[in-house]
mmCIF file of C-alpha atoms in Angstrom:
data_model
loop_
_atom_site.group_PDB
_atom_site.id
_atom_site.type_symbol
_atom_site.label_atom_id
_atom_site.label_comp_id
_atom_site.label_asym_id
_atom_site.label_seq_id
_atom_site.Cartn_x
_atom_site.Cartn_y
_atom_site.Cartn_z
ATOM 1 C CA UNK A 1 -16.626 -2.037 -11.635
ATOM 2 C CA UNK A 2 -17.508 -3.519 -15.014
ATOM 3 C CA UNK A 3 -17.261 -6.815 -16.851
ATOM 4 C CA UNK A 4 -15.157 -7.278 -19.999
ATOM 5 C CA UNK A 5 -17.946 -5.849 -22.181
ATOM 6 C CA UNK A 6 -18.086 -2.692 -20.042
ATOM 7 C CA UNK A 7 -21.385 -3.477 -18.318
ATOM 8 C CA UNK A 8 -21.597 -2.846 -14.558
ATOM 9 C CA UNK A 9 -21.138 -5.962 -12.433
ATOM 10 C CA UNK A 10 -24.016 -7.289 -10.364
ATOM 11 C CA UNK A 11 -23.649 -6.910 -6.599
ATOM 12 C CA UNK A 12 -22.743 -10.596 -6.105
ATOM 13 C CA UNK A 13 -20.147 -10.427 -8.891
ATOM 14 C CA UNK A 14 -18.615 -7.306 -7.278
ATOM 15 C CA UNK A 15 -18.437 -9.164 -3.954
ATOM 16 C CA UNK A 16 -16.792 -12.174 -5.623
ATOM 17 C CA UNK A 17 -14.305 -9.887 -7.370
ATOM 18 C CA UNK A 18 -13.371 -8.151 -4.121
ATOM 19 C CA UNK A 19 -13.155 -11.425 -2.204
ATOM 20 C CA UNK A 20 -10.848 -12.883 -4.867
ATOM 21 C CA UNK A 21 -8.553 -9.840 -4.570
ATOM 22 C CA UNK A 22 -8.426 -10.089 -0.771
ATOM 23 C CA UNK A 23 -7.762 -13.836 -0.724
ATOM 24 C CA UNK A 24 -5.161 -13.561 -3.504
ATOM 25 C CA UNK A 25 -3.366 -10.731 -1.672
ATOM 26 C CA UNK A 26 -3.059 -12.884 1.448
ATOM 27 C CA UNK A 27 -1.979 -15.944 -0.565
ATOM 28 C CA UNK A 28 0.646 -13.976 -2.512
ATOM 29 C CA UNK A 29 2.009 -12.495 0.714
ATOM 30 C CA UNK A 30 2.308 -15.985 2.232
ATOM 31 C CA UNK A 31 3.416 -18.032 -0.767
ATOM 32 C CA UNK A 32 4.458 -15.630 -3.515
ATOM 33 C CA UNK A 33 2.723 -15.394 -6.869
ATOM 34 C CA UNK A 34 3.102 -19.116 -7.439
ATOM 35 C CA UNK A 35 0.223 -19.678 -5.006
ATOM 36 C CA UNK A 36 -2.394 -22.075 -6.316
ATOM 37 C CA UNK A 37 -5.114 -20.241 -8.204
ATOM 38 C CA UNK A 38 -7.470 -23.144 -7.517
ATOM 39 C CA UNK A 39 -6.846 -22.773 -3.768
ATOM 40 C CA UNK A 40 -7.420 -19.004 -4.029
ATOM 41 C CA UNK A 41 -10.750 -19.567 -5.783
ATOM 42 C CA UNK A 42 -11.807 -22.175 -3.216
ATOM 43 C CA UNK A 43 -10.901 -19.945 -0.267
ATOM 44 C CA UNK A 44 -12.803 -17.065 -1.886
ATOM 45 C CA UNK A 45 -15.844 -19.333 -2.217
ATOM 46 C CA UNK A 46 -15.978 -19.276 -6.029
ATOM 47 C CA UNK A 47 -15.172 -21.725 -8.801
ATOM 48 C CA UNK A 48 -11.940 -21.559 -10.777
ATOM 49 C CA UNK A 49 -13.989 -20.535 -13.823
ATOM 50 C CA UNK A 50 -15.137 -17.407 -11.986
ATOM 51 C CA UNK A 51 -11.530 -16.543 -11.172
ATOM 52 C CA UNK A 52 -10.483 -16.943 -14.820
ATOM 53 C CA UNK A 53 -13.462 -14.925 -16.088
ATOM 54 C CA UNK A 54 -12.387 -12.022 -13.896
ATOM 55 C CA UNK A 55 -8.615 -12.547 -14.264
ATOM 56 C CA UNK A 56 -7.710 -14.474 -17.415
ATOM 57 C CA UNK A 57 -4.034 -14.811 -16.447
ATOM 58 C CA UNK A 58 -2.001 -15.014 -13.266
ATOM 59 C CA UNK A 59 -0.369 -11.702 -14.244
ATOM 60 C CA UNK A 60 -3.797 -10.060 -14.534
ATOM 61 C CA UNK A 61 -4.630 -11.231 -11.011
ATOM 62 C CA UNK A 62 -1.290 -9.986 -9.634
ATOM 63 C CA UNK A 63 -1.784 -6.610 -11.297
ATOM 64 C CA UNK A 64 -5.329 -6.318 -9.942
ATOM 65 C CA UNK A 65 -4.227 -7.290 -6.419
ATOM 66 C CA UNK A 66 -1.395 -4.783 -6.507
ATOM 67 C CA UNK A 67 -3.651 -1.989 -7.775
ATOM 68 C CA UNK A 68 -6.292 -2.806 -5.173
ATOM 69 C CA UNK A 69 -3.750 -2.774 -2.340
ATOM 70 C CA UNK A 70 -2.293 0.565 -3.499
ATOM 71 C CA UNK A 71 -5.795 2.068 -3.697
ATOM 72 C CA UNK A 72 -6.653 0.748 -0.225
ATOM 73 C CA UNK A 73 -3.437 2.147 1.239
ATOM 74 C CA UNK A 74 -4.035 5.536 -0.360
ATOM 75 C CA UNK A 75 -7.664 5.692 0.819
ATOM 76 C CA UNK A 76 -6.584 4.911 4.350
ATOM 77 C CA UNK A 77 -4.665 8.215 4.534
ATOM 78 C CA UNK A 78 -7.902 10.211 4.430
ATOM 79 C CA UNK A 79 -9.617 7.888 6.907
ATOM 80 C CA UNK A 80 -6.727 8.087 9.371
ATOM 81 C CA UNK A 81 -6.495 11.880 8.990
ATOM 82 C CA UNK A 82 -10.192 12.152 9.887
ATOM 83 C CA UNK A 83 -9.975 9.796 12.882
ATOM 84 C CA UNK A 84 -6.620 10.556 14.527
ATOM 85 C CA UNK A 85 -4.401 13.485 15.349
ATOM 86 C CA UNK A 86 -2.119 14.373 12.439
ATOM 87 C CA UNK A 87 1.053 12.816 13.873
ATOM 88 C CA UNK A 88 -0.726 9.634 14.982
ATOM 89 C CA UNK A 89 -2.411 9.357 11.569
ATOM 90 C CA UNK A 90 0.949 9.739 9.830
ATOM 91 C CA UNK A 91 2.589 7.144 12.086
ATOM 92 C CA UNK A 92 -0.299 4.683 11.570
ATOM 93 C CA UNK A 93 -0.165 5.130 7.788
ATOM 94 C CA UNK A 94 3.586 4.614 7.761
ATOM 95 C CA UNK A 95 3.057 1.305 9.597
ATOM 96 C CA UNK A 96 0.465 0.288 7.004
ATOM 97 C CA UNK A 97 2.924 1.193 4.253
ATOM 98 C CA UNK A 98 5.571 -1.113 5.750
ATOM 99 C CA UNK A 99 3.002 -3.923 6.030
ATOM 100 C CA UNK A 100 2.122 -3.371 2.363
ATOM 101 C CA UNK A 101 5.775 -3.430 1.331
ATOM 102 C CA UNK A 102 6.383 -6.659 3.254
ATOM 103 C CA UNK A 103 3.412 -8.285 1.518
ATOM 104 C CA UNK A 104 4.469 -6.901 -1.874
ATOM 105 C CA UNK A 105 7.745 -8.787 -1.731
ATOM 106 C CA UNK A 106 5.733 -11.960 -2.177
ATOM 107 C CA UNK A 107 4.758 -10.521 -5.561
ATOM 108 C CA UNK A 108 8.154 -9.064 -6.474
ATOM 109 C CA UNK A 109 8.924 -11.204 -9.526
ATOM 110 C CA UNK A 110 5.503 -10.743 -11.083
ATOM 111 C CA UNK A 111 5.533 -7.025 -10.307
ATOM 112 C CA UNK A 112 8.684 -6.611 -12.371
ATOM 113 C CA UNK A 113 6.553 -7.616 -15.346
ATOM 114 C CA UNK A 114 3.456 -5.689 -14.260
ATOM 115 C CA UNK A 115 5.394 -2.492 -13.500
ATOM 116 C CA UNK A 116 7.572 -2.842 -16.562
ATOM 117 C CA UNK A 117 7.719 0.837 -17.426
ATOM 118 C CA UNK A 118 9.009 3.800 -15.490
ATOM 119 C CA UNK A 119 5.631 5.463 -16.114
ATOM 120 C CA UNK A 120 3.851 2.703 -14.154
ATOM 121 C CA UNK A 121 6.272 2.960 -11.249
ATOM 122 C CA UNK A 122 6.103 6.751 -11.198
ATOM 123 C CA UNK A 123 2.290 6.675 -11.264
ATOM 124 C CA UNK A 124 2.289 4.389 -8.213
ATOM 125 C CA UNK A 125 4.817 6.590 -6.417
ATOM 126 C CA UNK A 126 2.689 9.604 -7.257
ATOM 127 C CA UNK A 127 -0.391 8.020 -5.664
ATOM 128 C CA UNK A 128 1.556 7.166 -2.511
ATOM 129 C CA UNK A 129 3.163 10.622 -2.417
ATOM 130 C CA UNK A 130 -0.282 12.224 -2.649
ATOM 131 C CA UNK A 131 -1.541 10.092 0.255
ATOM 132 C CA UNK A 132 1.437 11.182 2.349
ATOM 133 C CA UNK A 133 0.874 14.813 1.345
ATOM 134 C CA UNK A 134 -2.677 14.586 2.747
ATOM 135 C CA UNK A 135 -1.267 13.532 6.108
ATOM 136 C CA UNK A 136 1.538 16.101 6.074
ATOM 137 C CA UNK A 137 -0.921 18.892 5.237
ATOM 138 C CA UNK A 138 -3.040 17.937 8.251
ATOM 139 C CA UNK A 139 0.062 18.097 10.457
ATOM 140 C CA UNK A 140 1.121 21.459 9.069
ATOM 141 C CA UNK A 141 -2.377 22.791 9.730
ATOM 142 C CA UNK A 142 -2.212 21.880 13.423
ATOM 143 C CA UNK A 143 1.524 22.715 13.629
ATOM 144 C CA UNK A 144 2.553 19.212 14.719
ATOM 145 C CA UNK A 145 4.547 18.622 11.523
ATOM 146 C CA UNK A 146 7.099 21.155 10.387
ATOM 147 C CA UNK A 147 6.804 22.992 7.122
ATOM 148 C CA UNK A 148 9.190 22.045 4.366
ATOM 149 C CA UNK A 149 8.813 18.272 4.761
ATOM 150 C CA UNK A 150 8.512 16.907 1.235
ATOM 151 C CA UNK A 151 6.100 13.987 0.768
ATOM 152 C CA UNK A 152 8.310 12.359 -1.881
ATOM 153 C CA UNK A 153 11.376 12.548 0.395
ATOM 154 C CA UNK A 154 9.380 10.965 3.209
ATOM 155 C CA UNK A 155 8.189 8.227 0.834
ATOM 156 C CA UNK A 156 11.805 7.480 -0.118
ATOM 157 C CA UNK A 157 12.699 7.294 3.583
ATOM 158 C CA UNK A 158 9.883 4.813 4.124
ATOM 159 C CA UNK A 159 11.119 2.782 1.175
ATOM 160 C CA UNK A 160 14.565 2.667 2.762
ATOM 161 C CA UNK A 161 13.118 1.444 6.039
ATOM 162 C CA UNK A 162 11.174 -1.239 4.147
ATOM 163 C CA UNK A 163 14.367 -2.475 2.466
ATOM 164 C CA UNK A 164 16.377 -2.442 5.681
ATOM 165 C CA UNK A 165 13.781 -4.248 7.763
ATOM 166 C CA UNK A 166 13.380 -6.886 5.057
ATOM 167 C CA UNK A 167 17.092 -7.723 5.097
ATOM 168 C CA UNK A 168 17.811 -7.194 8.808
ATOM 169 C CA UNK A 169 15.533 -9.480 10.793
ATOM 170 C CA UNK A 170 15.568 -7.702 14.136
ATOM 171 C CA UNK A 171 12.572 -7.577 16.449
ATOM 172 C CA UNK A 172 11.201 -4.082 16.920
ATOM 173 C CA UNK A 173 13.481 -2.497 14.302
ATOM 174 C CA UNK A 174 10.707 -1.196 12.027
ATOM 175 C CA UNK A 175 8.763 0.611 14.787
ATOM 176 C CA UNK A 176 11.964 2.191 16.112
ATOM 177 C CA UNK A 177 12.950 3.437 12.656
ATOM 178 C CA UNK A 178 9.440 4.784 12.048
ATOM 179 C CA UNK A 179 9.594 6.637 15.359
ATOM 180 C CA UNK A 180 12.900 8.215 14.287
ATOM 181 C CA UNK A 181 11.340 9.281 11.007
ATOM 182 C CA UNK A 182 8.349 10.781 12.859
ATOM 183 C CA UNK A 183 10.722 12.691 15.140
ATOM 184 C CA UNK A 184 12.389 14.070 12.023
ATOM 185 C CA UNK A 185 9.184 15.620 10.668
ATOM 186 C CA UNK A 186 8.064 17.216 13.928
ATOM 187 C CA UNK A 187 8.857 20.851 14.695
ATOM 188 C CA UNK A 188 12.197 21.490 16.412
ATOM 189 C CA UNK A 189 11.418 22.138 20.067
ATOM 190 C CA UNK A 190 14.981 22.610 21.287
ATOM 191 C CA UNK A 191 15.149 25.658 23.537
ATOM 192 C CA UNK A 192 16.223 28.740 21.665
ATOM 193 C CA UNK A 193 15.481 27.277 18.223
ATOM 194 C CA UNK A 194 12.021 28.216 17.017
ATOM 195 C CA UNK A 195 10.011 25.563 15.165
ATOM 196 C CA UNK A 196 9.696 25.956 11.392
#
């Protein structure tokens, strides 16, 4: 992590930067991108000048928060794959993805500006697809996920669940839909039909 001149940030500046991103992510999820930047700085324990030195515009802060959350979500795939069985890791990551999507809707208007080009959107989808591929590969290796499941198709299915659960406020709907999706990627165990 560097400052605007390209020099590495001091440890305290890196901590302030990360704290600002975390506090802003929570504020944007709660209040949308119109959340008070002064309140974000105060909650992060820094002055407003520090916020503006790191993020000169609201859009720059939104873009940084979004990028940080995508990176965190993608990194979690490897962590979950190392800690849990393949199917449990996939199911846990899918839950994290839905949480991310719910929080992202607080940033929807600003993200239309930030992700203005198809290239930006496709790059983000590519990162998420690669994270899912990591989890699917682990499941194929231990034969708990069938071969032929495409990471991009699964990502689109997750996106559909995110849209549905946003518009249909029904308790327990998201976990039930995720369980159906998990059942769809597992090998077919019906008697007489060999798994893929």
